[in-house]
Coordinates of C-alpha atoms in Angstrom, one line a residue:
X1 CA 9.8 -38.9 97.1
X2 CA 7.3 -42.1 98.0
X3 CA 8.5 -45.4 98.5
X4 CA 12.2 -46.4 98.4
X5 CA 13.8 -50.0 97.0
X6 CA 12.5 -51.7 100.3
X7 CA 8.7 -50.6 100.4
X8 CA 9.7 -47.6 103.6
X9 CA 8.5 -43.9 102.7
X10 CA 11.4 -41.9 101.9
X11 CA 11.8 -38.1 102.2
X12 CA 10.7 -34.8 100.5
X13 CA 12.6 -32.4 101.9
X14 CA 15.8 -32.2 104.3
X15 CA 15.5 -29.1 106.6
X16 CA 17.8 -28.9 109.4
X17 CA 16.7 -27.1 112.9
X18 CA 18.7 -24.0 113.7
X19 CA 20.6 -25.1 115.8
X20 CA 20.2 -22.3 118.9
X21 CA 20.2 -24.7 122.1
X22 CA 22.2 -27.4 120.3
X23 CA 24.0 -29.2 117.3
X24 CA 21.9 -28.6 114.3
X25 CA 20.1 -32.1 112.8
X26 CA 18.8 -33.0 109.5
X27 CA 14.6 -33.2 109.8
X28 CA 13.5 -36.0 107.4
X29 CA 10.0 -34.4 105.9
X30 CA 7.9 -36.9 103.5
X31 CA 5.7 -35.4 101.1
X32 CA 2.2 -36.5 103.4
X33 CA 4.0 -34.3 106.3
X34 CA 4.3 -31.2 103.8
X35 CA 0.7 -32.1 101.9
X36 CA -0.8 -31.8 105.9
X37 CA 0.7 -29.2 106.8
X38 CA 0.2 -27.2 103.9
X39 CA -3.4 -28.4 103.6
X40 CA -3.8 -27.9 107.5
X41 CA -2.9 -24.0 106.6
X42 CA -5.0 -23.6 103.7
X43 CA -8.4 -24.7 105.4
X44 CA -7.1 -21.9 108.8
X45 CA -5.8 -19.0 106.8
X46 CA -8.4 -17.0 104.8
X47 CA -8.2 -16.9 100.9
X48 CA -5.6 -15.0 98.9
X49 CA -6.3 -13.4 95.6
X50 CA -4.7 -13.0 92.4
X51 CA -3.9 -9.6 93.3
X52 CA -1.8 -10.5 96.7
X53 CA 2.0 -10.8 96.2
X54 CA 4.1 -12.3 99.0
X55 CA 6.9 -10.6 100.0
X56 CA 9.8 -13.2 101.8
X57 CA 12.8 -12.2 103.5
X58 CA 13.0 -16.0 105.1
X59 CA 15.3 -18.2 103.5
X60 CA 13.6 -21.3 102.0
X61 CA 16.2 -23.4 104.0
X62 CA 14.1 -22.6 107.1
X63 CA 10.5 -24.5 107.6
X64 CA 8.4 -21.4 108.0
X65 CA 10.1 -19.6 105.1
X66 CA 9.3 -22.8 102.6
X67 CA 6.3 -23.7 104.5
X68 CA 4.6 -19.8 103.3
X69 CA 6.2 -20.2 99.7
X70 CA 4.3 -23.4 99.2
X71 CA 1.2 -21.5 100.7
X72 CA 1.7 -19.1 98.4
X73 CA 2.5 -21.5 94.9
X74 CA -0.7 -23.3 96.0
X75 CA -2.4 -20.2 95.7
X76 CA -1.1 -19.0 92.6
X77 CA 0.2 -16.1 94.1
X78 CA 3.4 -14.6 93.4
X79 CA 6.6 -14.4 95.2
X80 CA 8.4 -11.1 95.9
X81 CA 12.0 -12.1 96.8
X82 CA 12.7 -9.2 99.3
X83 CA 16.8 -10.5 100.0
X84 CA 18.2 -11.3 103.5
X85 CA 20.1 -9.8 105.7
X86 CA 19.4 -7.0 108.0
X87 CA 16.5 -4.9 107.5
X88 CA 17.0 -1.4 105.5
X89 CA 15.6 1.3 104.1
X90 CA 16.4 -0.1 100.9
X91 CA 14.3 -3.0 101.8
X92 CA 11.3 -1.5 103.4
X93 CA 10.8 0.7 99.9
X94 CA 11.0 -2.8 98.3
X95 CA 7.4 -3.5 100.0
X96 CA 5.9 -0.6 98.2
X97 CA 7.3 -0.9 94.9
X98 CA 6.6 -4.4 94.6
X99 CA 3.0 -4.2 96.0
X100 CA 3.4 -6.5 98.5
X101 CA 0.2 -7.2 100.1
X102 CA 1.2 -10.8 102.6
X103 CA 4.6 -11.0 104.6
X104 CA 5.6 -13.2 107.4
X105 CA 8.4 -13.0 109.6
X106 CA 9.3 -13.1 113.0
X107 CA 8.8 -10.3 115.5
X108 CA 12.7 -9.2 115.6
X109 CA 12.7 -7.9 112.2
X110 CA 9.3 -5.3 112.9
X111 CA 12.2 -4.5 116.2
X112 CA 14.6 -3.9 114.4
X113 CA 12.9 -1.7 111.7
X114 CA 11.4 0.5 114.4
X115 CA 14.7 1.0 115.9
X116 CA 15.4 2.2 112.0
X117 CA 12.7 4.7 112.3
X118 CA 10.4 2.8 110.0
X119 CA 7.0 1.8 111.0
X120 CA 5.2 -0.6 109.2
X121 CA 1.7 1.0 107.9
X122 CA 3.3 4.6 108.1
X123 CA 6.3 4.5 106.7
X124 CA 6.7 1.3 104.4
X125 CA 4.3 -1.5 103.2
X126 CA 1.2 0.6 102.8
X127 CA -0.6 -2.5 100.2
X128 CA 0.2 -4.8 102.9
X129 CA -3.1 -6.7 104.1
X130 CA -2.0 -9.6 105.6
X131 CA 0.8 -10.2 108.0
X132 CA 2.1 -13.7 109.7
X133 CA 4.3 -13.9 112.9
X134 CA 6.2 -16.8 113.9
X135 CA 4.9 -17.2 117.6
X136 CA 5.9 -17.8 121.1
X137 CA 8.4 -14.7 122.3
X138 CA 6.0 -12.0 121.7
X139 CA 3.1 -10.7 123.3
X140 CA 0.1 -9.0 122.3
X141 CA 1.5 -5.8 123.8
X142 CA 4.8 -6.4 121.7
X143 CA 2.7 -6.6 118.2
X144 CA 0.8 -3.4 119.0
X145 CA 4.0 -1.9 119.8
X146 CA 5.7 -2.8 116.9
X147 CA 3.0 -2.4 113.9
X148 CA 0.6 0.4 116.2
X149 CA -0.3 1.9 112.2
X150 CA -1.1 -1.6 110.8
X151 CA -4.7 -2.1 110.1
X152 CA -4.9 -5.5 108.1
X153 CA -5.1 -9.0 109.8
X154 CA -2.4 -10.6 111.7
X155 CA -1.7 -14.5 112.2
X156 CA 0.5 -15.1 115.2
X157 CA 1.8 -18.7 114.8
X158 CA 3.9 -21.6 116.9
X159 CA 5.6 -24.6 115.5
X160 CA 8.7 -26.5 114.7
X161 CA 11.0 -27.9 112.3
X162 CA 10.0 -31.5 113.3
X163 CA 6.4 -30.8 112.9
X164 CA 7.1 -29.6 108.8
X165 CA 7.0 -25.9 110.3
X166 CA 3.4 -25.0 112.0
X167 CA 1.4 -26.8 115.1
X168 CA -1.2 -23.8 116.0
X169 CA -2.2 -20.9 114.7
X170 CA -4.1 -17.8 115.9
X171 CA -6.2 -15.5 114.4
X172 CA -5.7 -12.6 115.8
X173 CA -8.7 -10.9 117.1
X174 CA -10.7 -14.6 117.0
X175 CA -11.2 -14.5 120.4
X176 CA -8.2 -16.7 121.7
X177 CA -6.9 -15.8 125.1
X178 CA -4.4 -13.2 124.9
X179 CA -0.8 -13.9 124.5
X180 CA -1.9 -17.0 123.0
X181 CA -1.0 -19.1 119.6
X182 CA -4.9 -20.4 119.4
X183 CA -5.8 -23.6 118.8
X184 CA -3.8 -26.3 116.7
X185 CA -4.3 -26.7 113.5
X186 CA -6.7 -29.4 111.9
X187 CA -5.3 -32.9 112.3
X188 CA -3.0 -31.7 114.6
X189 CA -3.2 -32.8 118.4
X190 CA -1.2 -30.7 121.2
X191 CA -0.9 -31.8 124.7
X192 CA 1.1 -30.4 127.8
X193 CA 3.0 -33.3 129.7
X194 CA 5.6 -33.4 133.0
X195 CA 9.3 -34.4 132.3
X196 CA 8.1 -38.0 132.9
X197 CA 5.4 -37.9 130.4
X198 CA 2.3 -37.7 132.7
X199 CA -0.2 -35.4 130.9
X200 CA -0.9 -32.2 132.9
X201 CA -4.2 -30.6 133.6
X202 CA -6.0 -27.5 132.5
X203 CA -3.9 -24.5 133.5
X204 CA -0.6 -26.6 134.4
X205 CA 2.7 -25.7 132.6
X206 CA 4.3 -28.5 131.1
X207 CA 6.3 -29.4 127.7
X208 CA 4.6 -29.3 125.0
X209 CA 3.6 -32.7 123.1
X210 CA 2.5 -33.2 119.8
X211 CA 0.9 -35.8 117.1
X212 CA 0.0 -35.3 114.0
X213 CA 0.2 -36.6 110.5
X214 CA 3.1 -33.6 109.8
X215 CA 5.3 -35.0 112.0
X216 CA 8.5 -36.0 110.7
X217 CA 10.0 -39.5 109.3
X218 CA 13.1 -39.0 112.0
X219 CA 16.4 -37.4 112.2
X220 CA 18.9 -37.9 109.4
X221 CA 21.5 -40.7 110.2
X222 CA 19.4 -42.0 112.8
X223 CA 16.8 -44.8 113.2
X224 CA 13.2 -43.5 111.9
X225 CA 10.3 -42.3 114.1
X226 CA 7.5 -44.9 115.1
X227 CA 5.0 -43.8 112.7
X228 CA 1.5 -42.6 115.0
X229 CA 4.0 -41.5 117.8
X230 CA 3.9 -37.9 119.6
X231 CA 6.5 -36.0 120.2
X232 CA 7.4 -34.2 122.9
X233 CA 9.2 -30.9 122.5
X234 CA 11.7 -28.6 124.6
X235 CA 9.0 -26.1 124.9
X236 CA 7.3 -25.3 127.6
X237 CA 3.6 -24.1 127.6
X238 CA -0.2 -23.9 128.9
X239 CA -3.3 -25.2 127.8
X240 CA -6.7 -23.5 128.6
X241 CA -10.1 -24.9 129.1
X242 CA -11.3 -24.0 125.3
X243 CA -7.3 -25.6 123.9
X244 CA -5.7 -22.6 123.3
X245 CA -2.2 -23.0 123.3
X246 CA 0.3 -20.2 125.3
X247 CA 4.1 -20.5 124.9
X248 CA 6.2 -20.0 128.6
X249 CA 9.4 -20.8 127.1
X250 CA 11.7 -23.5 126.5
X251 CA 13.4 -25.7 129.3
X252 CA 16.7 -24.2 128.4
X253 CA 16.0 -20.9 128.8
X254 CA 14.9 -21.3 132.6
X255 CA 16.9 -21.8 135.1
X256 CA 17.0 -21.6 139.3
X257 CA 18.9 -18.9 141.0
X258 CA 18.5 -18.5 144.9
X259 CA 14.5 -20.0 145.3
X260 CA 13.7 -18.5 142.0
X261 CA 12.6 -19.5 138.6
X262 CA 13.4 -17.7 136.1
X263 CA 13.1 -17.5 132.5
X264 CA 16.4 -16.0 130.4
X265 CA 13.9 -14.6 127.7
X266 CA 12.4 -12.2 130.3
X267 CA 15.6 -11.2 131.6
X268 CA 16.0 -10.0 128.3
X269 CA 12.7 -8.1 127.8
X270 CA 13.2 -5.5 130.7
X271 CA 16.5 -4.9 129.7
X272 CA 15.3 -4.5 126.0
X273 CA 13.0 -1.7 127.7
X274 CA 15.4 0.3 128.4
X275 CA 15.9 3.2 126.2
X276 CA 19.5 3.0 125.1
X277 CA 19.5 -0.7 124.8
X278 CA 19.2 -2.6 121.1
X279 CA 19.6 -5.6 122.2
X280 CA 20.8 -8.6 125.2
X281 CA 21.4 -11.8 125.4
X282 CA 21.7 -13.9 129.1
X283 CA 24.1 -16.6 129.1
X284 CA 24.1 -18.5 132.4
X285 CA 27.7 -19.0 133.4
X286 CA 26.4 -23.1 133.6
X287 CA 23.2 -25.3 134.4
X288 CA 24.1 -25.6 137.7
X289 CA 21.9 -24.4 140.6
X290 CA 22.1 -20.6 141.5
X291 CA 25.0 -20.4 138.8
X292 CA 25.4 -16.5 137.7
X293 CA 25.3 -15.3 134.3
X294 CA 26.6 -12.8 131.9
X295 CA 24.7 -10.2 130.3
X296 CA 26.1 -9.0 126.4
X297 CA 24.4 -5.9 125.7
X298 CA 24.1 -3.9 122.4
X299 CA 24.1 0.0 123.3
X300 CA 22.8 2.3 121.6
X301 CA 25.5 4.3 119.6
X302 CA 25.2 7.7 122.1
X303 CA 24.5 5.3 125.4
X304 CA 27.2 6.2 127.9
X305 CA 28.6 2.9 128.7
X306 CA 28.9 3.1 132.8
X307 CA 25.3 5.4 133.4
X308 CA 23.7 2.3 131.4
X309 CA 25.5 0.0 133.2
X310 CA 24.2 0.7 136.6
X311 CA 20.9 1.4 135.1
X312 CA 20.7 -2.5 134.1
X313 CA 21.8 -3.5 137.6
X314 CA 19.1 -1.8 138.7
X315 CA 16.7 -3.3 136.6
X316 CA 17.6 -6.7 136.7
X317 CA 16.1 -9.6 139.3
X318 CA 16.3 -10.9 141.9
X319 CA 19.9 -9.1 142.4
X320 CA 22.9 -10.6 142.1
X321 CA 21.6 -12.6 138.6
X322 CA 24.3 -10.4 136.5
X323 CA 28.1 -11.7 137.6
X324 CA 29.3 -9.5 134.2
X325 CA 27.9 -6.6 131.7
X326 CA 30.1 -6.7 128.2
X327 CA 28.8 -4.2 125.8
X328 CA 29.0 -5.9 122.3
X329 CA 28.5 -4.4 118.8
X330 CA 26.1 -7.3 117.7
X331 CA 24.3 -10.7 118.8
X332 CA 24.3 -14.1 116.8
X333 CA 21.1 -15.0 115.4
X334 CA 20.1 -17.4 112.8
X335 CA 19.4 -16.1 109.4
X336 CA 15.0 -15.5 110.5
X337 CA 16.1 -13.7 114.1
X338 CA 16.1 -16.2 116.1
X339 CA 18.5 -15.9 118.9
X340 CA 21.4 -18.4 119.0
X341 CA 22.6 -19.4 122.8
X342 CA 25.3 -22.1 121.9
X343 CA 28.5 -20.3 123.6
X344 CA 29.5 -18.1 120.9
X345 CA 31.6 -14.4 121.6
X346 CA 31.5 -11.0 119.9
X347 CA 34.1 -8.3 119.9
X348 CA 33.4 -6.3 122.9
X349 CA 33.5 -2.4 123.3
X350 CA 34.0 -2.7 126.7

């Protein structure tokens, strides 16, 4: 990478976003995006040690799984290559006999390990020290939930493809606001602006703008980004008086039904509460005001199918929200958990 036939800065790397909202595209990343970044994480993140091994499970395709390999080869640590796919026991005993000591992943996969009766600390990963969460979507109740044996330190960050992976980063127990991803990262620069681009005050939710030197060249096969320009994101969030940065969502996941505004991702989390559910996703029937949606739902194996139905209806708000419950055998996510919403069907049970 550097400086192509005609003098313009060519790329590093080609990563493309997952895709869950909307046609995947090619993130042009030079190497000064991935040297900030990377340099932006080594100054946050406290040191690692010849003795640390990193386990991954995220696939070096995605920007947070390269972006904590390079963390890692520009510590000299070594790289544990746990294998994808699903969580298992197989893989959980992996953690100990390897040593692993750093992992990072994204809430969904401590989920679905405790739904496997393996709980980090307790039952697998007992050298682990340090542990990295890819932010937004979880709270500070969630991680408690989910790791309650843990003891070591815990990183809850937020960032994007187009940004060469991370934009904040919280330490947890630094004294950031709760439910928060901290502050941004060192040369980075987050503001909260309207649809229009007016920048919001204090306390205002807004979408979420960016500039920093880790910002991308531009989209592959299309004309290249204004170098110095920010860019404003599909997520929404809050700013507080001291810049800590708190994730509300994304634009797509909200919509209006009958004077309400309401977010699709918390739909979700009640019915994920209850007992005999896996998992849900809420798929607005279209973006059109008060439009219904459908609810898929993975039951648990010994659920019966009509006493959770009506449980979920009453659960659900406002009423009327739900115009269908299909019980499905599994969800579509992308290969590190994220949900995908782009219209795709599963087999249902029911």
């Amino acid at each position: 990478a550097g400086l192509d036939p005609a003098g313009v800065v060519s790329e590093a790397v080609v990563l493309y976003t997952s895709g869950t909202t909307s046609k995947p595209r090619g993130v042009r990343l030079s190497v000064t995006n991935v040297a900030s970044n990377l340099s932006a994480m080594l100054r946050f993140t406290v040191p690692w040690t010849p003795a640390d091994r990193l386990g991954q499970i995220l696939p070096l395709t995605h920007s947070f799984g390269l972006s904590m390999a390079l963390l890692a080869l520009a510590r000299d640590v070594p790289i544990v290559m746990l294998g994808s796919g699903p969580p298992s026991r197989g893989l959980a005993s992996a953690f100990d006999l390897h040593e692993v000591t750093i992992f990072a992943c994204v809430p969904y996969f401590l989920r679905l390990m405790a739904l496997r009766g393996l709980r980090l600390g307790t039952d697998f990963a007992h050298d682990l020290r340090l542990l990295f969460f890819a932010g937004g979507g979880v709270s500070d109740a969630d991680l408690a939930a989910l790791a309650p044996d843990y003891g070591g330190e815990v990183y809850l960050m937020y960032g994007f493809t187009e940004a060469t992976a991370r934009v904040a980063v919280r330490r947890m127990g630094d004294g950031a606001v709760t439910d928060s991803v901290g502050l941004p990262l060192p040369g980075t620069y987050v503001d909260i602006v309207s649809a229009d681009g007016v920048v919001q005050p204090v306390g205002s939710e807004g979408f979420i703008r960016v500039s920093s030197a880790c910002l991308m060249l531009g989209y592959l096969g299309q004309p290249a980004r204004t170098p110095g320009s920010a860019f404003v994101t599909t997520d929404l969030g809050v700013l507080d008086t001291c810049g800590n940065l708190s994730i509300t969502g994304r634009d797509v996941e909200r919509m209006n039904f009958r004077g309400n505004r309401l977010s699709v991702v918390s739909v979700e989390a009640a019915v994920i509460q209850i007992p005999a559910v896996l998992d849900a996703r809420l798929t607005p029937d279209s973006r059109a005001e008060d439009a219904q949606c459908t609810l898929r739902v993975i039951p648990r194996a010994d659920a019966p199918l009509d006493v959770l139905r009506r449980e979920i209806i009453r659960t659900v708000t406002p009423k009327g929200l739900i115009r269908e419950i299909t019980f499905v055998e599994e969800l579509e996510r992308t290969r590190s958990g994220k949900p995908i919403r782009r219209g795709a069907t599963n087999g249902a049970l029911r």
